[in-house]
Amino acid sequence: MTAKGNGLTYAQAGVDIDAGAALVERIKPLAAATRRPGADTELGGFGALLDLKAAGYEDPLVVSTTDGVGTKLKIAIETGLHDGVGVDLVAMCVNDLLAQGAEPLAFLDYFATGKLDVEAATRVVAGIAAGCSEAGAALIGGETAEMPGFYEGAGYDLAGFCVGAVERGRVLPRRDEQRAGDLLIGLASSGPHSNGYSLIRRIVEQSGLGWEAPAPFAADQTLAEALMTPTRIYIRSVLPLLRQGLASGAAHITGGGLIENPPRAIRKDLAPRFDWESWETPPVFQWLERVGGVERSEMRRTFNCGIGFLLVVPHKNGEAVMAGLLEAGENAFVCGELTAAG
């Protein structure tokens, strides 16, 4: 092949390999801080190993999840509030694992953009590392893709992948244990989490408020800051209770809200019956409902409405579960019960 001194380079095509290498160097210490037994691989390899025996499991099943942050990223990109979306990414994956009774062990991320902004990307990954530390998962790898012409301007997208484990006898749901009269125990959310943001952005547009305007539903925050509150991670408070076998089902309240998600954790001949007056709908949802003119039924099938995670608990275990959650710092409450379907 004949060399051409004036030939094009990858950088001229819009991909900066040096920026990618600089990002890797900046995030290495963030990933190293998340190491845990069974998952201590250094960044930079082609793959990462996970040792379930070293993680303390005897007869485990591997559970894996993947998710993103959705159009909440649009607000981050428009406002420069990149710090919390990494926590969102981790939370959406690890809370799904928790609904199966599993412990998150290892996490990988995918960051795609048109032109890599090392500073912004570092802030995103710092949030991912913070979320991993909170969840007890090791950040063992990831991928950064610079795709000029595919993403516009400062736009980027995120995807997360989590691997966890659960002992064979502790997999949820255990539908054969469920009975009519079992309690539904809700754990408060921190806000809309990472769902319904296409509707939220339409409501904000309809309200006429800018992102820097004071939030009508949150003191001392701008509208953007309030809506960018990261998704709550429930691992440390809930997992110990699940390992004691105190709950027969769990649901992460994501897209589909309180209508679509709970039935996924419940026996087909049973149904959740919520006491909708047993908790106060947080101000953010009251504002969205009022300003958007959103029907109550639409609210309940789009948003978590204040319940980010739900446990199905035999009546005899209710007191122990409530005590454990409150001691762990959760705002938890009985919000309904199982009833016969039909």
Coordinates of C-alpha atoms in Angstrom, one line a residue:
M1 CA 0.0 0.0 0.0
T2 CA 1.4 3.4 -1.0
A3 CA 1.6 5.9 1.9
K4 CA -0.1 9.3 1.3
G5 CA 1.3 12.1 3.4
N6 CA -1.8 14.2 3.1
G7 CA -4.3 11.4 3.8
L8 CA -7.3 11.8 6.1
T9 CA -7.1 10.9 9.8
Y10 CA -9.7 9.6 12.2
A11 CA -9.6 12.9 14.0
Q12 CA -10.4 14.8 10.8
A13 CA -13.4 12.4 10.4
G14 CA -14.6 13.6 13.9
V15 CA -13.3 10.9 16.2
D16 CA -10.7 11.9 18.8
I17 CA -8.8 8.8 20.0
D18 CA -6.7 10.9 22.3
A19 CA -9.8 12.3 24.0
G20 CA -11.1 8.7 24.5
A21 CA -7.8 7.7 26.1
A22 CA -7.9 10.8 28.3
L23 CA -11.3 9.8 29.5
V24 CA -10.2 6.3 30.4
E25 CA -7.4 7.6 32.5
R26 CA -9.7 10.0 34.3
I27 CA -12.2 7.3 35.2
K28 CA -9.8 4.6 36.2
P29 CA -9.7 5.8 39.9
L30 CA -13.5 6.1 39.9
A31 CA -13.9 2.5 38.8
A32 CA -11.2 1.3 41.2
A33 CA -13.0 2.7 44.1
T34 CA -16.0 0.4 43.4
R35 CA -14.0 -2.9 43.6
R36 CA -15.6 -5.7 45.7
P37 CA -14.9 -9.4 46.3
G38 CA -15.4 -11.4 43.2
A39 CA -15.1 -8.4 40.8
D40 CA -11.9 -6.5 40.9
T41 CA -10.8 -6.4 37.2
E42 CA -8.9 -3.3 36.1
L43 CA -10.3 -1.2 33.2
G44 CA -8.6 -1.6 29.9
G45 CA -9.0 -5.3 29.1
F46 CA -11.3 -6.8 26.5
G47 CA -13.5 -8.4 29.1
A48 CA -14.0 -8.6 32.9
L49 CA -14.2 -11.7 35.1
L50 CA -16.7 -12.3 37.9
D51 CA -15.9 -14.9 40.6
L52 CA -19.2 -15.9 42.3
K53 CA -17.4 -18.1 44.8
A54 CA -15.3 -15.2 45.9
A55 CA -18.5 -13.1 46.1
G56 CA -19.8 -15.5 48.8
Y57 CA -22.3 -17.6 46.9
E58 CA -22.8 -21.4 47.2
D59 CA -25.6 -22.3 44.7
P60 CA -26.2 -19.1 42.8
L61 CA -28.3 -18.2 39.8
V62 CA -26.9 -15.3 37.6
V63 CA -29.3 -12.5 37.0
S64 CA -28.6 -9.8 34.4
T65 CA -30.4 -6.5 33.5
T66 CA -30.0 -3.7 31.1
D67 CA -31.6 -0.2 30.9
G68 CA -31.1 3.4 30.1
V69 CA -32.1 6.8 31.4
G70 CA -34.5 7.8 28.6
T71 CA -35.3 11.4 27.7
K72 CA -34.3 12.6 31.2
L73 CA -31.0 12.9 29.4
K74 CA -32.4 15.7 27.3
I75 CA -32.7 17.9 30.4
A76 CA -29.1 17.0 31.4
I77 CA -27.8 18.0 28.0
E78 CA -29.8 21.2 27.8
T79 CA -28.9 22.4 31.3
G80 CA -25.4 20.9 31.8
L81 CA -26.6 18.9 34.9
H82 CA -24.7 15.7 34.1
D83 CA -23.8 14.6 37.6
G84 CA -26.9 12.6 38.5
V85 CA -27.7 10.7 35.4
G86 CA -25.0 8.2 36.1
V87 CA -26.7 7.3 39.4
D88 CA -30.0 7.0 37.4
L89 CA -28.4 4.6 35.0
V90 CA -27.2 2.3 37.8
A91 CA -30.4 2.6 39.8
M92 CA -32.6 1.5 36.9
C93 CA -30.5 -1.7 36.5
V94 CA -29.8 -2.6 40.1
N95 CA -33.4 -2.0 41.3
D96 CA -34.6 -4.4 38.6
L97 CA -32.1 -7.0 39.9
L98 CA -33.4 -6.5 43.4
A99 CA -37.0 -7.3 42.3
Q100 CA -35.7 -10.8 41.5
G101 CA -34.1 -11.0 44.9
A102 CA -30.6 -10.6 43.5
E103 CA -27.5 -8.7 44.7
P104 CA -25.8 -6.5 42.0
L105 CA -22.2 -7.5 41.7
A106 CA -20.8 -5.9 38.5
F107 CA -21.8 -3.1 36.3
L108 CA -20.8 -2.0 32.7
D109 CA -21.8 1.2 30.9
Y110 CA -22.1 2.4 27.3
F111 CA -21.6 6.1 26.6
A112 CA -22.3 7.2 23.0
T113 CA -21.8 10.8 21.7
G114 CA -21.2 12.7 18.5
K115 CA -18.1 14.5 19.9
L116 CA -16.6 13.5 23.2
D117 CA -16.6 16.1 25.9
V118 CA -14.1 14.7 28.4
E119 CA -15.3 16.9 31.2
A120 CA -19.0 16.1 30.8
A121 CA -18.3 12.4 30.3
T122 CA -16.2 12.3 33.4
R123 CA -19.0 13.8 35.4
V124 CA -21.4 11.2 34.0
V125 CA -19.1 8.3 34.9
A126 CA -18.5 9.8 38.3
G127 CA -22.2 9.5 38.9
I128 CA -22.1 5.9 37.6
A129 CA -19.3 5.1 40.1
A130 CA -21.2 6.8 42.9
G131 CA -24.3 4.7 42.1
C132 CA -22.2 1.5 41.9
S133 CA -20.7 2.3 45.3
E134 CA -24.2 2.8 46.8
A135 CA -25.4 -0.4 45.3
G136 CA -22.3 -2.5 46.2
A137 CA -21.5 -3.3 42.6
A138 CA -18.1 -3.0 40.9
L139 CA -17.8 -0.9 37.8
I140 CA -15.8 -3.4 35.8
G141 CA -15.9 -2.0 32.3
G142 CA -17.7 0.0 29.7
E143 CA -17.5 1.4 26.2
T144 CA -17.2 4.9 24.9
A145 CA -18.4 5.5 21.3
E146 CA -17.7 8.7 19.5
M147 CA -20.1 8.8 16.5
P148 CA -20.0 12.1 14.5
G149 CA -23.0 12.6 12.3
F150 CA -25.1 10.3 14.4
Y151 CA -25.6 12.4 17.5
E152 CA -26.0 16.2 17.2
G153 CA -24.1 18.8 19.1
A154 CA -23.5 17.9 22.7
G155 CA -26.0 15.0 22.6
Y156 CA -25.2 11.7 24.1
D157 CA -26.9 8.5 25.2
L158 CA -26.3 6.0 28.0
A159 CA -27.0 2.3 28.5
G160 CA -26.2 0.2 31.5
F161 CA -25.7 -3.5 32.1
C162 CA -25.6 -5.2 35.5
V163 CA -24.9 -8.7 36.5
G164 CA -25.9 -10.0 39.9
A165 CA -26.6 -13.3 41.7
V166 CA -29.1 -14.8 44.0
E167 CA -29.1 -18.1 45.9
R168 CA -31.4 -20.6 44.2
G169 CA -33.9 -20.7 47.0
R170 CA -34.2 -16.9 47.3
V171 CA -35.3 -16.1 43.8
L172 CA -38.3 -13.7 43.6
P173 CA -41.2 -13.8 43.1
R174 CA -42.2 -16.9 45.1
R175 CA -45.8 -16.9 43.9
D176 CA -46.7 -20.2 45.7
E177 CA -46.3 -18.4 49.0
Q178 CA -48.6 -15.6 48.2
R179 CA -52.1 -15.3 49.7
A180 CA -55.0 -12.9 49.7
G181 CA -54.5 -10.5 52.5
D182 CA -50.7 -10.3 52.1
L183 CA -49.4 -6.7 52.6
L184 CA -48.2 -4.3 50.0
I185 CA -45.4 -2.2 51.5
G186 CA -44.2 0.8 49.5
L187 CA -40.9 2.5 49.7
A188 CA -40.9 6.2 48.8
S189 CA -39.4 7.4 45.6
S190 CA -37.1 10.5 45.3
G191 CA -39.3 11.9 42.5
P192 CA -40.2 10.7 39.0
H193 CA -36.9 8.7 38.9
S194 CA -36.2 8.0 35.2
N195 CA -39.6 7.4 33.8
G196 CA -42.2 9.6 32.1
Y197 CA -39.8 12.3 31.0
S198 CA -41.2 12.7 27.5
L199 CA -44.5 13.7 29.2
I200 CA -42.7 15.7 31.9
R201 CA -40.9 17.8 29.2
R202 CA -44.2 18.4 27.4
I203 CA -45.8 19.6 30.6
V204 CA -42.8 21.9 31.3
E205 CA -43.1 23.3 27.8
Q206 CA -46.8 23.9 28.4
S207 CA -46.2 25.6 31.8
G208 CA -44.1 28.3 30.1
L209 CA -41.3 27.9 32.7
G210 CA -37.6 27.8 31.9
W211 CA -35.3 25.3 33.4
E212 CA -33.7 28.0 35.5
A213 CA -37.0 29.1 37.0
P214 CA -37.7 28.3 40.7
A215 CA -39.3 24.9 41.0
P216 CA -43.0 25.5 42.0
F217 CA -42.9 22.2 44.0
A218 CA -39.4 22.3 45.6
A219 CA -37.9 24.9 47.8
D220 CA -34.4 26.4 46.9
Q221 CA -34.1 24.4 43.6
T222 CA -34.5 25.4 40.0
L223 CA -37.0 23.4 37.9
A224 CA -34.2 21.5 36.2
E225 CA -32.5 20.7 39.5
A226 CA -35.7 19.3 41.1
L227 CA -36.6 17.2 38.0
M228 CA -33.0 15.9 37.8
T229 CA -33.1 14.4 41.3
P230 CA -31.5 10.9 40.9
T231 CA -33.4 7.7 41.1
R232 CA -33.3 6.1 44.6
I233 CA -31.3 2.9 45.0
Y234 CA -32.9 0.4 47.4
I235 CA -30.3 -2.3 47.6
R236 CA -28.8 -1.7 51.1
S237 CA -32.2 -1.4 52.8
V238 CA -34.1 -4.2 51.0
L239 CA -31.6 -6.9 50.2
P240 CA -31.1 -8.0 53.8
L241 CA -34.8 -8.5 54.3
L242 CA -35.1 -10.5 51.1
R243 CA -32.2 -12.7 52.2
Q244 CA -34.2 -13.5 55.3
G245 CA -37.1 -14.6 53.2
L246 CA -39.4 -12.0 54.6
A247 CA -41.0 -11.0 51.3
S248 CA -42.5 -13.2 48.5
G249 CA -42.4 -10.6 45.8
A250 CA -41.0 -7.2 44.8
A251 CA -41.6 -4.7 42.0
H252 CA -39.4 -1.9 40.8
I253 CA -41.9 0.8 39.8
T254 CA -40.7 2.1 36.5
G255 CA -42.4 2.6 33.1
G256 CA -46.0 1.5 33.5
G257 CA -46.2 2.9 37.0
L258 CA -48.3 1.4 39.7
I259 CA -50.6 -0.2 37.2
E260 CA -48.3 -2.3 35.0
N261 CA -45.4 -3.2 37.4
P262 CA -46.9 -4.8 40.5
P263 CA -48.7 -7.7 38.7
R264 CA -45.3 -8.9 37.4
A265 CA -44.5 -9.9 41.0
I266 CA -47.9 -11.4 41.9
R267 CA -49.6 -14.7 41.3
K268 CA -52.1 -14.7 38.4
D269 CA -55.2 -15.4 40.5
L270 CA -54.3 -12.5 42.9
A271 CA -54.3 -8.7 42.3
P272 CA -52.9 -5.7 44.1
R273 CA -55.5 -3.5 45.8
F274 CA -54.0 -0.1 46.7
D275 CA -55.2 2.2 49.4
W276 CA -54.5 5.3 47.4
E277 CA -55.1 7.5 50.5
S278 CA -52.4 5.7 52.6
W279 CA -49.6 8.0 51.3
E280 CA -49.4 11.6 50.2
T281 CA -48.6 12.1 46.6
P282 CA -45.4 14.1 46.5
P283 CA -45.6 17.7 45.3
V284 CA -43.8 17.1 42.0
F285 CA -46.6 14.7 40.9
Q286 CA -49.3 17.0 42.1
W287 CA -47.8 19.8 40.0
L288 CA -47.4 17.6 36.9
E289 CA -51.0 16.4 37.2
R290 CA -52.4 19.9 37.6
V291 CA -50.4 21.8 35.0
G292 CA -50.6 19.0 32.4
G293 CA -54.2 18.3 33.1
V294 CA -53.2 14.6 33.3
E295 CA -56.0 12.2 34.2
R296 CA -55.4 10.4 37.5
S297 CA -55.5 7.0 35.8
E298 CA -52.8 8.2 33.3
M299 CA -50.7 9.4 36.2
R300 CA -50.8 6.0 37.9
R301 CA -49.8 4.1 34.7
T302 CA -47.0 6.6 33.8
F303 CA -45.3 7.6 37.0
N304 CA -44.4 6.0 40.3
C305 CA -46.6 8.6 42.1
G306 CA -44.3 8.4 45.2
I307 CA -43.6 4.7 45.4
G308 CA -40.3 3.7 43.8
F309 CA -40.2 0.1 45.1
L310 CA -42.9 -2.3 46.3
L311 CA -42.7 -5.4 48.5
V312 CA -45.3 -8.2 48.8
V313 CA -45.1 -9.4 52.4
P314 CA -47.0 -12.1 54.3
H315 CA -49.0 -10.5 57.1
K316 CA -47.0 -12.2 59.8
N317 CA -43.8 -10.6 58.5
G318 CA -45.2 -7.1 58.1
E319 CA -43.9 -5.7 61.4
A320 CA -40.4 -7.1 60.9
V321 CA -40.2 -5.7 57.4
M322 CA -41.4 -2.3 58.4
A323 CA -39.0 -2.1 61.3
G324 CA -36.1 -3.1 59.0
L325 CA -36.9 -0.5 56.4
L326 CA -37.4 2.3 58.8
E327 CA -34.2 1.4 60.6
A328 CA -32.4 1.5 57.3
G329 CA -33.7 5.1 56.7
E330 CA -36.5 4.4 54.2
N331 CA -39.8 6.2 54.2
A332 CA -41.9 3.0 54.1
F333 CA -45.6 2.4 54.5
V334 CA -48.3 -0.2 54.0
C335 CA -50.1 0.9 50.9
G336 CA -52.5 -2.0 50.2
E337 CA -52.9 -5.7 50.1
L338 CA -53.4 -8.7 47.8
T339 CA -56.9 -9.6 46.9
A340 CA -58.5 -12.3 44.7
A341 CA -58.3 -11.4 41.0
G342 CA -61.5 -10.9 39.0

